[in-house]
Coordinates of C-alpha atoms in Angstrom, one line a residue:
Chain A
X587 CA 63.1 -78.9 66.3
X588 CA 65.6 -81.3 64.6
X589 CA 69.5 -80.6 65.4
X590 CA 72.1 -79.2 62.5
X591 CA 74.3 -81.3 62.3
X592 CA 73.3 -81.8 58.1
X593 CA 71.3 -79.6 56.4
X594 CA 69.4 -80.9 54.0
X595 CA 69.4 -77.6 52.3
X596 CA 72.9 -77.7 51.7
X597 CA 73.7 -79.7 49.0
X598 CA 73.7 -79.0 45.4
X599 CA 70.0 -79.4 43.6
X600 CA 68.2 -80.6 47.0
X601 CA 65.1 -78.1 45.9
X602 CA 65.1 -78.4 42.2
X603 CA 65.2 -83.2 43.3
X604 CA 62.6 -82.3 45.3
X605 CA 60.3 -80.6 43.5
X606 CA 60.3 -83.3 40.8
X607 CA 59.5 -85.4 43.2
X608 CA 56.5 -83.6 43.8
X609 CA 55.5 -83.3 41.0
X610 CA 56.0 -86.6 39.0
X611 CA 53.9 -87.8 42.3
X612 CA 51.3 -85.1 42.4
X613 CA 50.3 -83.7 39.1
X614 CA 49.2 -87.0 37.5
X615 CA 46.5 -87.4 40.5
X616 CA 45.6 -83.5 40.1
X617 CA 45.1 -84.1 37.0
X618 CA 42.4 -86.1 37.1
X619 CA 40.9 -84.2 39.5
X620 CA 41.0 -81.1 38.0
X621 CA 39.4 -82.8 33.9
X622 CA 36.7 -84.3 36.8
X623 CA 35.2 -80.9 36.0
X624 CA 35.4 -80.9 32.7
X625 CA 32.4 -80.7 30.1
X626 CA 33.5 -81.8 27.5
X627 CA 33.4 -85.7 26.5
X628 CA 36.5 -85.7 25.8
X629 CA 39.5 -86.7 28.2
X630 CA 42.1 -84.6 27.1
X631 CA 40.6 -81.7 25.4
X632 CA 39.3 -79.2 28.1
X633 CA 36.7 -76.7 26.7
X634 CA 34.4 -75.2 30.0
X635 CA 33.7 -75.3 33.6
X636 CA 31.1 -78.5 34.9
X637 CA 30.2 -81.1 37.3
X638 CA 28.4 -82.6 34.7
X639 CA 30.9 -85.8 34.9
X640 CA 29.2 -85.9 38.2
X641 CA 25.5 -85.9 37.8
X642 CA 26.2 -88.8 35.0
X643 CA 28.5 -91.1 38.1
X644 CA 25.0 -90.5 40.3
X645 CA 22.1 -90.7 38.0
X646 CA 24.0 -91.6 34.6
X647 CA 24.1 -95.0 32.8
X648 CA 26.1 -96.5 34.5
X649 CA 24.5 -95.7 38.2
X650 CA 23.4 -98.3 39.2
X651 CA 26.3 -100.2 38.6
X652 CA 28.7 -98.0 40.4
X653 CA 26.4 -97.9 43.1
X654 CA 25.7 -101.2 43.8
X655 CA 30.0 -101.5 44.0
X656 CA 30.4 -98.9 45.9
X657 CA 27.8 -100.3 48.4
X658 CA 29.6 -103.7 48.4
X659 CA 32.7 -101.7 49.0
X660 CA 32.0 -99.8 51.7
X661 CA 30.0 -103.5 53.7
X662 CA 33.2 -105.3 52.5
X663 CA 35.4 -102.7 54.5
X664 CA 33.8 -102.5 57.4
X665 CA 33.5 -106.2 58.0
X666 CA 37.3 -105.9 57.2
X667 CA 38.3 -103.4 59.1
X668 CA 35.5 -103.9 62.2
X669 CA 37.6 -107.6 62.4
X670 CA 40.7 -106.9 61.6
X671 CA 40.6 -104.1 64.9
X672 CA 39.4 -106.9 67.2
X673 CA 42.4 -108.9 65.7
X674 CA 44.7 -106.5 65.9
X675 CA 43.1 -104.9 70.0
X676 CA 44.2 -108.9 70.9
X677 CA 47.1 -109.5 69.0
X678 CA 48.6 -106.5 70.2
X679 CA 47.4 -107.3 73.9
X680 CA 48.8 -110.5 73.9
X681 CA 52.7 -109.2 72.3
X682 CA 52.3 -106.1 75.0
X683 CA 50.6 -107.2 77.5
X684 CA 51.4 -110.9 77.9
X685 CA 55.1 -111.2 79.6
X686 CA 57.7 -112.9 78.0
X687 CA 56.7 -115.8 75.1
X688 CA 57.9 -118.3 73.5
X689 CA 58.3 -117.7 69.4
X690 CA 57.7 -113.6 70.1
X691 CA 59.6 -111.7 67.8
X692 CA 58.5 -113.7 65.2
X693 CA 54.9 -113.5 66.1
X694 CA 55.6 -110.2 65.4
X695 CA 57.4 -110.7 62.1
X696 CA 54.7 -112.9 60.9
X697 CA 51.3 -110.0 61.8
X698 CA 53.6 -107.1 59.9
X699 CA 54.5 -109.9 56.9
X700 CA 51.9 -109.5 54.9
X701 CA 53.2 -105.7 54.6
X702 CA 56.2 -107.2 53.2
X703 CA 55.2 -109.8 51.1
X704 CA 54.0 -108.7 47.2
X705 CA 50.4 -107.6 46.7
X706 CA 50.0 -110.1 43.4
X707 CA 51.6 -112.6 45.6
X708 CA 49.0 -113.1 48.9
X709 CA 46.6 -112.2 45.9
X710 CA 47.9 -115.9 43.7
X711 CA 48.4 -117.4 46.6
X712 CA 44.9 -116.7 48.1
X713 CA 42.6 -117.4 45.0
X714 CA 44.1 -120.9 45.0
X715 CA 44.5 -120.8 48.8
X716 CA 39.7 -120.4 48.2
X717 CA 39.6 -123.3 45.0
X718 CA 41.9 -126.2 47.5
X719 CA 39.1 -125.9 50.1
X720 CA 36.8 -125.5 47.4
X721 CA 35.3 -121.8 48.1
X722 CA 32.6 -120.3 45.3
X723 CA 34.7 -116.9 45.1
X724 CA 32.2 -114.1 45.3
X725 CA 31.1 -111.6 48.1
X726 CA 32.4 -113.1 50.8
X727 CA 35.5 -115.1 49.2
X728 CA 36.1 -111.1 49.2
X729 CA 36.1 -110.2 53.0
X730 CA 37.8 -112.9 54.4
X731 CA 41.1 -112.0 52.4
X732 CA 40.3 -108.3 53.5
X733 CA 39.6 -109.6 56.7
X734 CA 43.3 -111.0 56.3
X735 CA 45.6 -108.4 54.7
X736 CA 44.1 -105.2 56.9
X737 CA 45.7 -107.0 60.3
X738 CA 49.2 -105.1 60.5
X739 CA 47.1 -102.1 58.8
X740 CA 45.2 -102.2 62.0
X741 CA 47.7 -103.1 63.8
X742 CA 50.1 -101.0 63.8
X743 CA 48.8 -98.2 65.0
X744 CA 46.6 -100.3 67.8
X745 CA 49.8 -101.7 69.0
X746 CA 52.4 -98.3 68.5
X747 CA 49.1 -96.2 70.8
X748 CA 49.3 -99.4 73.9
X749 CA 53.2 -99.1 73.7
X750 CA 52.6 -95.9 74.6
X751 CA 50.1 -96.6 77.4
X752 CA 52.7 -97.7 81.1
X753 CA 51.3 -100.6 82.3
X754 CA 51.1 -98.6 85.1
X755 CA 47.6 -98.2 84.8
X756 CA 46.6 -101.3 84.1
X757 CA 48.9 -102.1 87.7
X758 CA 46.3 -99.6 89.8
X759 CA 43.5 -100.7 88.1
X760 CA 43.9 -105.3 89.8
X761 CA 45.9 -102.9 93.1
X762 CA 42.4 -101.4 92.9
X763 CA 40.8 -104.9 93.1
X764 CA 39.3 -105.2 88.9
X765 CA 40.5 -108.6 87.9
X766 CA 43.1 -109.0 84.7
X767 CA 39.9 -109.0 82.2
X768 CA 38.9 -105.8 83.3
X769 CA 41.4 -103.3 84.1
X770 CA 41.2 -104.8 79.8
X771 CA 37.9 -103.8 80.0
X772 CA 38.2 -100.6 82.1
X773 CA 41.2 -98.8 82.5
X774 CA 43.5 -99.8 78.8
X775 CA 39.9 -100.1 76.2
X776 CA 39.4 -96.0 77.0
X777 CA 42.2 -95.6 77.1
X778 CA 42.8 -96.7 73.3
X779 CA 40.1 -95.8 72.3
X780 CA 41.6 -92.7 69.8
X781 CA 44.6 -96.3 68.1
X782 CA 41.4 -98.5 68.2
X783 CA 39.3 -96.1 66.0
X784 CA 42.9 -95.4 63.5
X785 CA 43.6 -98.8 63.0
X786 CA 40.2 -99.2 62.0
X787 CA 39.6 -95.9 59.1
X788 CA 43.7 -97.3 58.1
X789 CA 42.2 -101.4 57.7
X790 CA 38.9 -99.6 56.4
X791 CA 40.5 -98.3 53.7
X792 CA 42.4 -99.9 53.2
X793 CA 40.4 -102.9 52.5
X794 CA 37.7 -100.1 50.6
X795 CA 41.3 -98.7 48.0
X796 CA 41.9 -102.5 47.1
X797 CA 42.3 -104.4 43.4
X798 CA 44.6 -106.8 43.3
X799 CA 43.9 -109.4 45.9
X800 CA 39.5 -108.7 45.1
X801 CA 40.7 -109.4 41.3
X802 CA 42.1 -112.4 42.5
X803 CA 39.0 -113.9 44.7
X804 CA 36.1 -112.2 43.2
X805 CA 33.4 -114.3 41.7
X806 CA 31.4 -113.2 38.6
X807 CA 29.4 -110.1 38.7
X808 CA 29.8 -109.5 42.0
X809 CA 32.7 -105.5 42.2
X810 CA 34.0 -103.7 43.7
X811 CA 34.4 -100.3 42.8
X812 CA 38.1 -100.2 42.8
X813 CA 37.0 -103.3 40.2
X814 CA 34.1 -101.2 38.6
X815 CA 36.6 -98.6 37.5
X816 CA 38.7 -101.0 35.7
X817 CA 35.9 -102.9 34.0
X818 CA 35.0 -99.5 32.6
X819 CA 38.5 -98.0 32.3
X820 CA 38.6 -101.3 29.4
X821 CA 35.7 -100.2 27.6
X822 CA 37.9 -96.9 26.7
X823 CA 38.5 -93.9 29.7
X824 CA 34.9 -91.8 29.7
X825 CA 35.5 -89.0 32.0
X826 CA 33.3 -89.8 34.7
X827 CA 35.8 -92.6 35.7
X828 CA 37.9 -89.5 36.8
X829 CA 35.0 -88.0 38.5
X830 CA 35.0 -90.7 40.4
X831 CA 38.3 -91.5 41.0
X832 CA 38.1 -87.7 41.9
X833 CA 35.2 -88.9 45.2
X834 CA 37.5 -91.8 45.7
X835 CA 40.9 -90.3 46.5
X836 CA 38.6 -87.6 48.7
X837 CA 37.4 -90.5 50.4
X838 CA 40.8 -91.8 51.3
X839 CA 42.0 -88.2 52.5
X840 CA 39.8 -87.7 54.6
X841 CA 39.9 -91.2 56.1
X842 CA 43.9 -91.1 56.2
X843 CA 43.9 -88.1 57.9
X844 CA 40.9 -88.3 60.2
X845 CA 43.0 -91.9 61.5
X846 CA 47.2 -89.4 61.6
X847 CA 44.9 -87.1 63.9
X848 CA 43.0 -89.5 66.0
X849 CA 45.4 -91.8 66.9
X850 CA 47.7 -89.1 67.7
X851 CA 44.3 -87.9 69.8
X852 CA 44.8 -87.7 74.3
X853 CA 48.5 -88.1 73.7
X854 CA 49.2 -84.8 75.2
X855 CA 46.8 -84.4 78.2
X856 CA 49.2 -87.9 79.3
X857 CA 52.2 -86.2 78.5
X858 CA 50.8 -83.4 80.7
X859 CA 49.4 -85.5 83.7
X860 CA 53.1 -86.2 84.6
X861 CA 54.8 -82.8 83.7
X862 CA 52.2 -80.8 85.1
X863 CA 54.1 -78.2 87.2
X864 CA 54.2 -79.5 91.6
X865 CA 52.6 -76.1 92.4
X866 CA 49.5 -76.7 94.6
Chain B
X517 CA 54.8 -115.6 119.7
X518 CA 53.1 -114.0 121.9
X519 CA 52.0 -110.4 119.7
X520 CA 51.1 -112.5 116.6
X521 CA 48.2 -110.6 116.5
X522 CA 49.9 -107.4 116.0
X523 CA 51.9 -108.7 113.5
X524 CA 50.2 -107.1 110.2
X525 CA 52.9 -108.6 107.6
X526 CA 55.4 -111.5 108.4
X527 CA 58.1 -110.6 105.3
X528 CA 59.9 -115.1 106.3
X529 CA 63.0 -115.6 103.9
X530 CA 61.8 -114.6 101.3
X531 CA 63.8 -114.0 98.1
X532 CA 63.7 -112.6 94.6
X533 CA 65.9 -114.1 91.5
X534 CA 66.3 -111.6 88.2
X535 CA 67.7 -115.0 86.5
X536 CA 71.2 -115.2 89.3
X537 CA 71.0 -111.6 90.0
X538 CA 69.2 -111.5 92.9
X539 CA 66.9 -108.9 94.2
X540 CA 66.1 -110.3 98.0
X541 CA 67.7 -112.2 99.7
X542 CA 66.4 -114.0 102.1
X543 CA 64.1 -110.8 103.5
X544 CA 63.2 -111.9 106.9
X545 CA 60.8 -108.2 108.4
X546 CA 57.2 -107.9 110.6
X547 CA 56.4 -105.0 110.1
X548 CA 53.5 -104.3 113.7
X549 CA 49.7 -103.3 113.7
X550 CA 48.7 -99.2 112.6
X551 CA 53.0 -99.3 112.0
X552 CA 53.9 -96.4 109.9
X553 CA 56.8 -98.7 108.6
X554 CA 59.6 -97.1 106.5
X555 CA 62.1 -98.9 104.2
X556 CA 65.8 -97.1 103.6
X557 CA 67.6 -97.5 101.4
X558 CA 70.0 -96.2 97.7
X559 CA 68.0 -97.0 94.5
X560 CA 68.5 -100.5 93.4
X561 CA 68.7 -101.8 97.4
X562 CA 65.0 -104.2 96.5
X563 CA 62.9 -101.4 98.5
X564 CA 60.7 -101.7 95.9
X565 CA 60.9 -104.1 94.7
X566 CA 60.5 -105.8 98.7
X567 CA 57.2 -103.1 98.1
X568 CA 55.1 -104.7 94.5
X569 CA 55.6 -108.4 96.8
X570 CA 53.5 -106.4 99.4
X571 CA 51.4 -105.2 96.2
X572 CA 51.5 -108.6 93.6
X573 CA 53.1 -106.8 91.5
X574 CA 56.0 -109.9 91.5
X575 CA 56.1 -113.4 92.6
X576 CA 58.7 -113.6 94.9
X577 CA 61.0 -117.3 94.4
X578 CA 61.3 -118.5 98.0
X579 CA 58.9 -117.4 100.8
X580 CA 55.9 -116.6 102.2
X581 CA 54.2 -112.5 102.7
X582 CA 51.7 -112.5 105.7
X583 CA 49.0 -110.2 106.0
X584 CA 47.2 -110.4 109.8
X585 CA 48.7 -114.3 109.5
X586 CA 47.1 -115.3 106.0
X587 CA 50.1 -116.5 103.9
X588 CA 49.6 -114.4 100.3
X589 CA 52.4 -115.1 98.4
X590 CA 50.5 -116.9 95.7
X591 CA 47.3 -113.9 95.7
X592 CA 47.3 -111.9 92.3
X593 CA 47.4 -108.5 93.7
X594 CA 43.1 -107.7 93.6
X595 CA 42.8 -110.3 95.2
X596 CA 45.1 -109.1 98.4
X597 CA 43.6 -106.8 100.5
X598 CA 46.9 -104.1 100.3
X599 CA 46.0 -100.2 97.8
X600 CA 49.1 -98.5 96.4
X601 CA 50.2 -94.8 96.1
X602 CA 53.0 -95.3 92.9
X603 CA 55.4 -93.1 92.0
X604 CA 53.7 -91.7 89.7
X605 CA 50.5 -91.9 90.6
X606 CA 49.1 -93.7 87.9
X607 CA 45.9 -91.9 88.2
X608 CA 43.7 -93.1 85.6
X609 CA 43.9 -90.1 82.5
X610 CA 39.7 -90.8 81.8
X611 CA 38.2 -90.4 85.3
X612 CA 37.6 -87.6 86.7
X613 CA 38.7 -87.9 90.4
X614 CA 35.3 -88.8 91.9
X615 CA 35.6 -91.8 89.6
X616 CA 39.1 -92.4 89.8
X617 CA 38.6 -92.6 94.2
X618 CA 35.0 -94.4 93.5
X619 CA 36.5 -96.9 91.8
X620 CA 38.1 -99.5 94.0
X621 CA 34.9 -99.2 95.8
X622 CA 33.1 -100.3 93.0
X623 CA 35.1 -103.3 91.7
X624 CA 35.0 -104.3 95.4
X625 CA 31.0 -104.4 95.3
X626 CA 29.5 -101.3 97.4
X627 CA 26.1 -99.9 95.4
X628 CA 27.6 -96.4 94.2
X629 CA 24.6 -95.0 96.4
X630 CA 27.9 -95.6 99.5
X631 CA 30.7 -95.8 97.3
X632 CA 29.8 -92.2 96.5
X633 CA 30.0 -91.1 100.5
X634 CA 33.3 -92.7 101.4
X635 CA 34.2 -91.0 98.5
X636 CA 33.2 -87.6 99.7
X637 CA 34.9 -88.6 102.8
X638 CA 38.2 -89.1 101.8
X639 CA 38.2 -86.4 99.2
X640 CA 37.8 -84.6 102.9
X641 CA 41.0 -86.0 103.8
X642 CA 43.3 -85.1 101.4
X643 CA 41.2 -82.3 101.5
X644 CA 40.5 -82.1 97.9
X645 CA 36.5 -82.1 97.8
X646 CA 36.3 -79.0 95.6
X647 CA 38.5 -81.3 93.1
X648 CA 36.2 -83.6 92.9
X649 CA 35.3 -83.3 89.2
X650 CA 38.3 -81.9 88.0
X651 CA 40.0 -85.2 85.5
X652 CA 43.7 -85.4 86.2
X653 CA 45.1 -83.1 83.9
X654 CA 43.6 -80.4 85.5
X655 CA 45.8 -80.7 88.7
X656 CA 49.3 -80.0 89.8
X657 CA 51.2 -83.2 90.5
X658 CA 50.5 -82.0 94.8
X659 CA 46.6 -82.8 93.7
X660 CA 47.7 -85.4 91.8
X661 CA 49.4 -86.8 95.0
X662 CA 46.8 -86.4 97.0
X663 CA 44.7 -88.0 94.6
X664 CA 45.8 -91.4 94.8
X665 CA 46.6 -91.7 97.6
X666 CA 42.3 -91.0 98.4
X667 CA 42.0 -93.0 96.1
X668 CA 44.3 -95.8 97.9
X669 CA 42.9 -95.2 100.9
X670 CA 39.3 -95.2 99.5
X671 CA 38.6 -98.8 100.3
X672 CA 40.4 -98.8 103.6
X673 CA 42.8 -101.5 103.5
X674 CA 44.8 -103.8 105.5
X675 CA 48.1 -102.2 104.4
X676 CA 48.8 -98.8 102.2
X677 CA 52.1 -99.2 100.9
X678 CA 52.9 -96.0 99.2
X679 CA 56.3 -96.3 96.6
X680 CA 58.5 -92.6 96.9
X681 CA 55.3 -91.0 96.6
X682 CA 56.9 -88.0 97.6
X683 CA 60.1 -88.0 94.9
X684 CA 58.3 -85.7 92.0
X685 CA 56.6 -82.7 94.5
X686 CA 59.2 -79.6 95.4
X687 CA 61.3 -79.6 98.4
X688 CA 59.1 -77.6 100.2
X689 CA 55.1 -79.3 99.2
X690 CA 57.1 -82.2 100.5
X691 CA 58.3 -81.6 103.7
X692 CA 54.5 -79.7 104.1
X693 CA 52.8 -84.1 102.4
X694 CA 55.4 -85.5 105.6
X695 CA 53.8 -84.1 108.1
X696 CA 50.3 -84.4 106.4
X697 CA 50.8 -88.0 105.8
X698 CA 51.6 -88.9 109.3
X699 CA 48.7 -87.1 110.2
X700 CA 46.1 -88.7 108.1
X701 CA 48.2 -93.1 109.6
X702 CA 47.2 -91.0 112.7
X703 CA 43.5 -90.7 111.9
X704 CA 43.5 -94.0 109.8
X705 CA 44.8 -95.9 112.3
X706 CA 45.7 -98.5 108.7
X707 CA 49.2 -99.4 108.3
X708 CA 52.1 -97.8 105.7
X709 CA 54.9 -100.0 103.8
X710 CA 56.4 -96.6 103.2
X711 CA 59.1 -96.7 100.6
X712 CA 62.5 -94.2 99.3
X713 CA 65.3 -93.4 99.4
X714 CA 65.8 -89.9 101.1
X715 CA 67.0 -90.8 104.2
X716 CA 65.4 -87.1 106.7
X717 CA 61.9 -88.8 104.7
X718 CA 62.4 -92.0 106.4
X719 CA 63.8 -90.6 110.1
X720 CA 61.1 -87.6 110.4
X721 CA 58.0 -90.1 109.8
X722 CA 58.8 -93.7 110.7
X723 CA 57.9 -95.1 113.7
X724 CA 60.3 -98.2 112.2
X725 CA 62.5 -98.3 109.2
X726 CA 64.3 -100.6 107.7
X727 CA 67.6 -99.7 106.5
X728 CA 68.0 -101.8 102.8
X729 CA 71.1 -102.2 101.0
X730 CA 72.0 -105.2 98.4
X731 CA 68.3 -106.9 99.4
X732 CA 69.4 -107.4 102.5
X733 CA 68.1 -106.4 106.2
X734 CA 70.6 -104.6 107.3
X735 CA 69.3 -103.1 110.7
X736 CA 65.4 -102.2 112.2
X737 CA 64.8 -100.2 114.5
X738 CA 64.1 -96.8 115.9
X739 CA 64.3 -93.2 113.6
X740 CA 66.3 -92.7 116.5
X741 CA 67.9 -95.9 117.2
X742 CA 69.3 -96.4 113.2
X743 CA 70.9 -93.8 113.9
X744 CA 72.7 -93.2 117.5
X745 CA 72.9 -97.2 116.7
X746 CA 73.9 -97.8 113.5
X747 CA 74.3 -101.5 113.2
X748 CA 77.6 -101.5 110.2
X749 CA 79.8 -98.9 109.0
X750 CA 76.5 -99.0 106.3
X751 CA 73.8 -97.5 108.4
X752 CA 76.0 -94.3 109.8
X753 CA 76.9 -93.4 106.9
X754 CA 73.6 -93.9 104.5
X755 CA 71.6 -91.9 107.6
X756 CA 72.8 -88.8 107.7
X757 CA 76.4 -87.5 107.8
X758 CA 79.2 -89.2 109.8
X759 CA 82.6 -89.7 110.3
X760 CA 84.5 -92.7 111.1
X761 CA 88.4 -93.4 112.3
X762 CA 90.2 -96.3 111.4
X763 CA 90.8 -97.4 115.4
X764 CA 92.6 -101.3 116.9
X765 CA 90.2 -102.9 118.7
X766 CA 92.2 -104.4 121.7
X767 CA 89.0 -105.2 123.8
X768 CA 85.5 -106.7 124.1
X769 CA 82.8 -106.9 126.3
X770 CA 78.8 -106.5 127.6
X771 CA 78.7 -104.5 124.3
X772 CA 81.4 -101.2 124.8
X773 CA 84.9 -101.9 122.8
X774 CA 87.7 -100.6 123.9
X775 CA 89.6 -99.1 121.4
X776 CA 92.9 -96.9 119.7
X777 CA 92.0 -94.1 118.8
X778 CA 94.5 -92.6 115.9
X779 CA 97.4 -90.6 118.5
X780 CA 97.5 -93.3 120.7
X781 CA 94.8 -92.3 123.0
X782 CA 92.1 -95.1 124.1
X783 CA 88.5 -95.1 125.0
X784 CA 85.9 -97.5 126.0
X785 CA 82.7 -97.1 123.5
X786 CA 79.8 -98.6 122.7
X787 CA 79.9 -102.0 120.2
X788 CA 78.1 -102.7 117.9
X789 CA 76.9 -106.7 116.7
X790 CA 79.8 -108.9 116.0
X791 CA 82.6 -106.0 116.0
X792 CA 85.6 -108.1 116.7
X793 CA 89.3 -107.5 118.0
X794 CA 91.8 -105.3 115.3
X795 CA 91.3 -103.2 113.3
X796 CA 87.5 -101.2 113.6
X797 CA 85.9 -98.6 112.7
X798 CA 84.9 -95.9 114.7
X799 CA 81.8 -93.8 114.2
X800 CA 81.2 -90.1 115.1
X801 CA 78.3 -88.2 114.6
X802 CA 80.0 -84.2 113.5
X803 CA 77.7 -82.6 115.5
X804 CA 79.1 -84.5 118.4
X805 CA 82.9 -83.9 118.4
X806 CA 84.1 -80.4 120.1
X807 CA 87.1 -78.0 119.1
X808 CA 89.3 -77.9 121.6
X809 CA 93.1 -75.5 121.5
X810 CA 95.8 -78.0 120.2
X811 CA 97.2 -81.2 123.0
X812 CA 93.4 -81.0 124.3
X813 CA 90.9 -84.2 123.7
X814 CA 91.3 -87.4 122.0
X815 CA 93.4 -86.6 119.0
X816 CA 94.7 -84.2 117.0
X817 CA 94.0 -82.8 113.3
X818 CA 95.4 -80.1 111.4
X819 CA 92.0 -77.5 110.3
X820 CA 91.6 -77.9 106.4
X821 CA 89.0 -75.5 105.5
X822 CA 85.7 -74.5 106.8
X823 CA 82.4 -75.1 104.7
X824 CA 79.9 -72.0 105.6
X825 CA 76.0 -73.9 105.9
X826 CA 73.5 -71.2 106.7
X827 CA 72.3 -72.4 110.4
X828 CA 75.9 -74.5 111.0
X829 CA 79.6 -74.2 109.9
X830 CA 81.5 -77.2 109.6
X831 CA 85.3 -77.8 110.0
X832 CA 87.0 -80.6 108.0
X833 CA 90.2 -81.3 109.7
X834 CA 93.1 -83.6 108.2
X835 CA 94.3 -85.9 111.3
X836 CA 97.8 -87.1 111.1
X837 CA 97.1 -90.4 109.5
X838 CA 96.1 -87.6 107.1
X839 CA 92.3 -88.7 108.0
X840 CA 89.3 -86.2 107.3
X841 CA 86.8 -85.5 109.8
X842 CA 84.3 -83.1 110.0
X843 CA 83.0 -81.8 112.7
X844 CA 80.0 -79.6 112.4
X845 CA 79.4 -76.5 114.3
X846 CA 76.1 -74.6 115.3
X847 CA 76.5 -70.5 114.2
X848 CA 76.5 -67.9 116.6
X849 CA 78.3 -65.1 117.2
X850 CA 80.1 -66.3 119.8
X851 CA 81.7 -69.0 117.5
X852 CA 85.4 -69.5 117.1
X853 CA 86.7 -70.9 114.2
X854 CA 90.6 -72.0 113.5
X855 CA 92.1 -70.8 110.7
X856 CA 92.8 -73.4 107.5
X857 CA 97.0 -74.0 109.1
X858 CA 96.2 -74.0 113.0
X859 CA 96.8 -77.8 114.9
X860 CA 93.8 -77.8 116.7
X861 CA 92.3 -80.7 118.6
X862 CA 88.9 -82.8 118.5
X863 CA 87.3 -83.7 121.5
X864 CA 83.7 -86.6 121.6
X865 CA 81.9 -88.4 124.4
X866 CA 82.8 -91.7 124.3
X867 CA 78.8 -92.8 124.4
X868 CA 79.1 -90.5 121.3
X869 CA 81.4 -92.4 119.6
X870 CA 80.2 -96.8 117.7
X871 CA 82.7 -99.7 117.0
X872 CA 80.6 -101.0 113.7
X873 CA 81.4 -103.4 111.8
X874 CA 81.5 -103.7 107.9

């Protein structure tokens, strides 16, 4: 447990403030989720419990549009997450396993900077970049943009995992006649698997959820799920949007939770290996 | 050299610098074929660095490392026919015992069938046959240590490097594993290079010991040689316990020296190389000193206190020049322990003492 030096509960008003923050953060989400099960066509007046709008999402008038957007979103997220994960593995290997090299801390900053840059700036810059080199906005531009901004998200769990793996394992592999690449492939990579999966899942969900950058770089006629929802909302909010948002929310929560738990997988076992008792 | 063929590892003038700090300074060592050789020294003395330069994990700044006639100083770790038992074992956590032990064999290009045969052989040697399918985290520390040993022995390395492999085990287990390691070394005939900071471990296991301090080799010799004929003050003090008396050296000839003890008695005793006339140190082991009546013996002193150690009794005696000397007596029913404050004489054979250099 944490040390007892500062007990937050003793601060006056701490508890009400906590509840206020939680309420402001989650009440809108909860309301959307509740109203997605509303039978009424109104978005504010509660009628009765029903799955009508979920049915509408899958089989209603707008269903083909959302289906196409979902397929785009998922294929783009798969490609972006896969590519970003590969780049992130290489970046982490260079940062954590190549000893010291010039520009190391600069590289670290450069990899993680996109997390700090306002997304709108990245979006505008990416758009300008694509038009400058003469790329037509379309499916491909979305994929490329997503790969780039997913890299830091994939990098963080992967690097965290790699940092936790002592390099003595690779030394042991090399000592047992493995080349550096064999040591990487047969020892480091398997030990990194949870981190890699975690990074991939995180990158996947970041890509799936992205709106701002996608909206800037997508071509006419191509929609991802977030831009399709945005487009639909502009013509007035219908309850089917609440259903679709709820679905997206559930997918996001599942993926983020998976990413977290997968990332921690095996860590406990490793600890036990090094501290287990000495009974023979 | 006549015994060139006899040398397993020839370390020639090896220097290792970390920036301006030299971890190893012009180290020269001959490690003989089929020998249990120990690098002994306090932590930070460079013994592990030396081991890692032989394994290939550290580059050397200068010098040569010759393994059975071949200079390996510029080879990658995987190109050197040596294997290491790491201090933390470094067993691959995602592989079971068999896969761990087989790893090196497969990398050397052995086919799976013969590799399996060899794994069974080595696991038998370390008595782990029953655990072949276990994962490392399902094993105790002692078992993990054996797997690490088996894994390093499986490819039949020309030299086995052991980096404080017993330090993570508890005392009882450590003592059992010592004997076992020695036995395995005899059975396999592989040259062992063993790193430890534990002088008892070094004395009981080694054919020869290199005592290292500050990146320099202080002395190389058998356990008996380094214990009974230490070259300098550091070696005498680091290996076992000793009393260092301040004496005045008057004369040196043929490896013997005459010196005047505190209190004025003159004796002639063995002297280390480099001893010179003037102020010097005389080393006498506590177990070689006997207590006699006052005004007998070589030096006089007053009993300060005694410390009961089970099998032994340590008697601390303050000499007239206020130095403290420890005398070790074996406990028995006949033992007569002088009271604290009592004046006594101390006696030792001149051959049991040794004049040392700093």
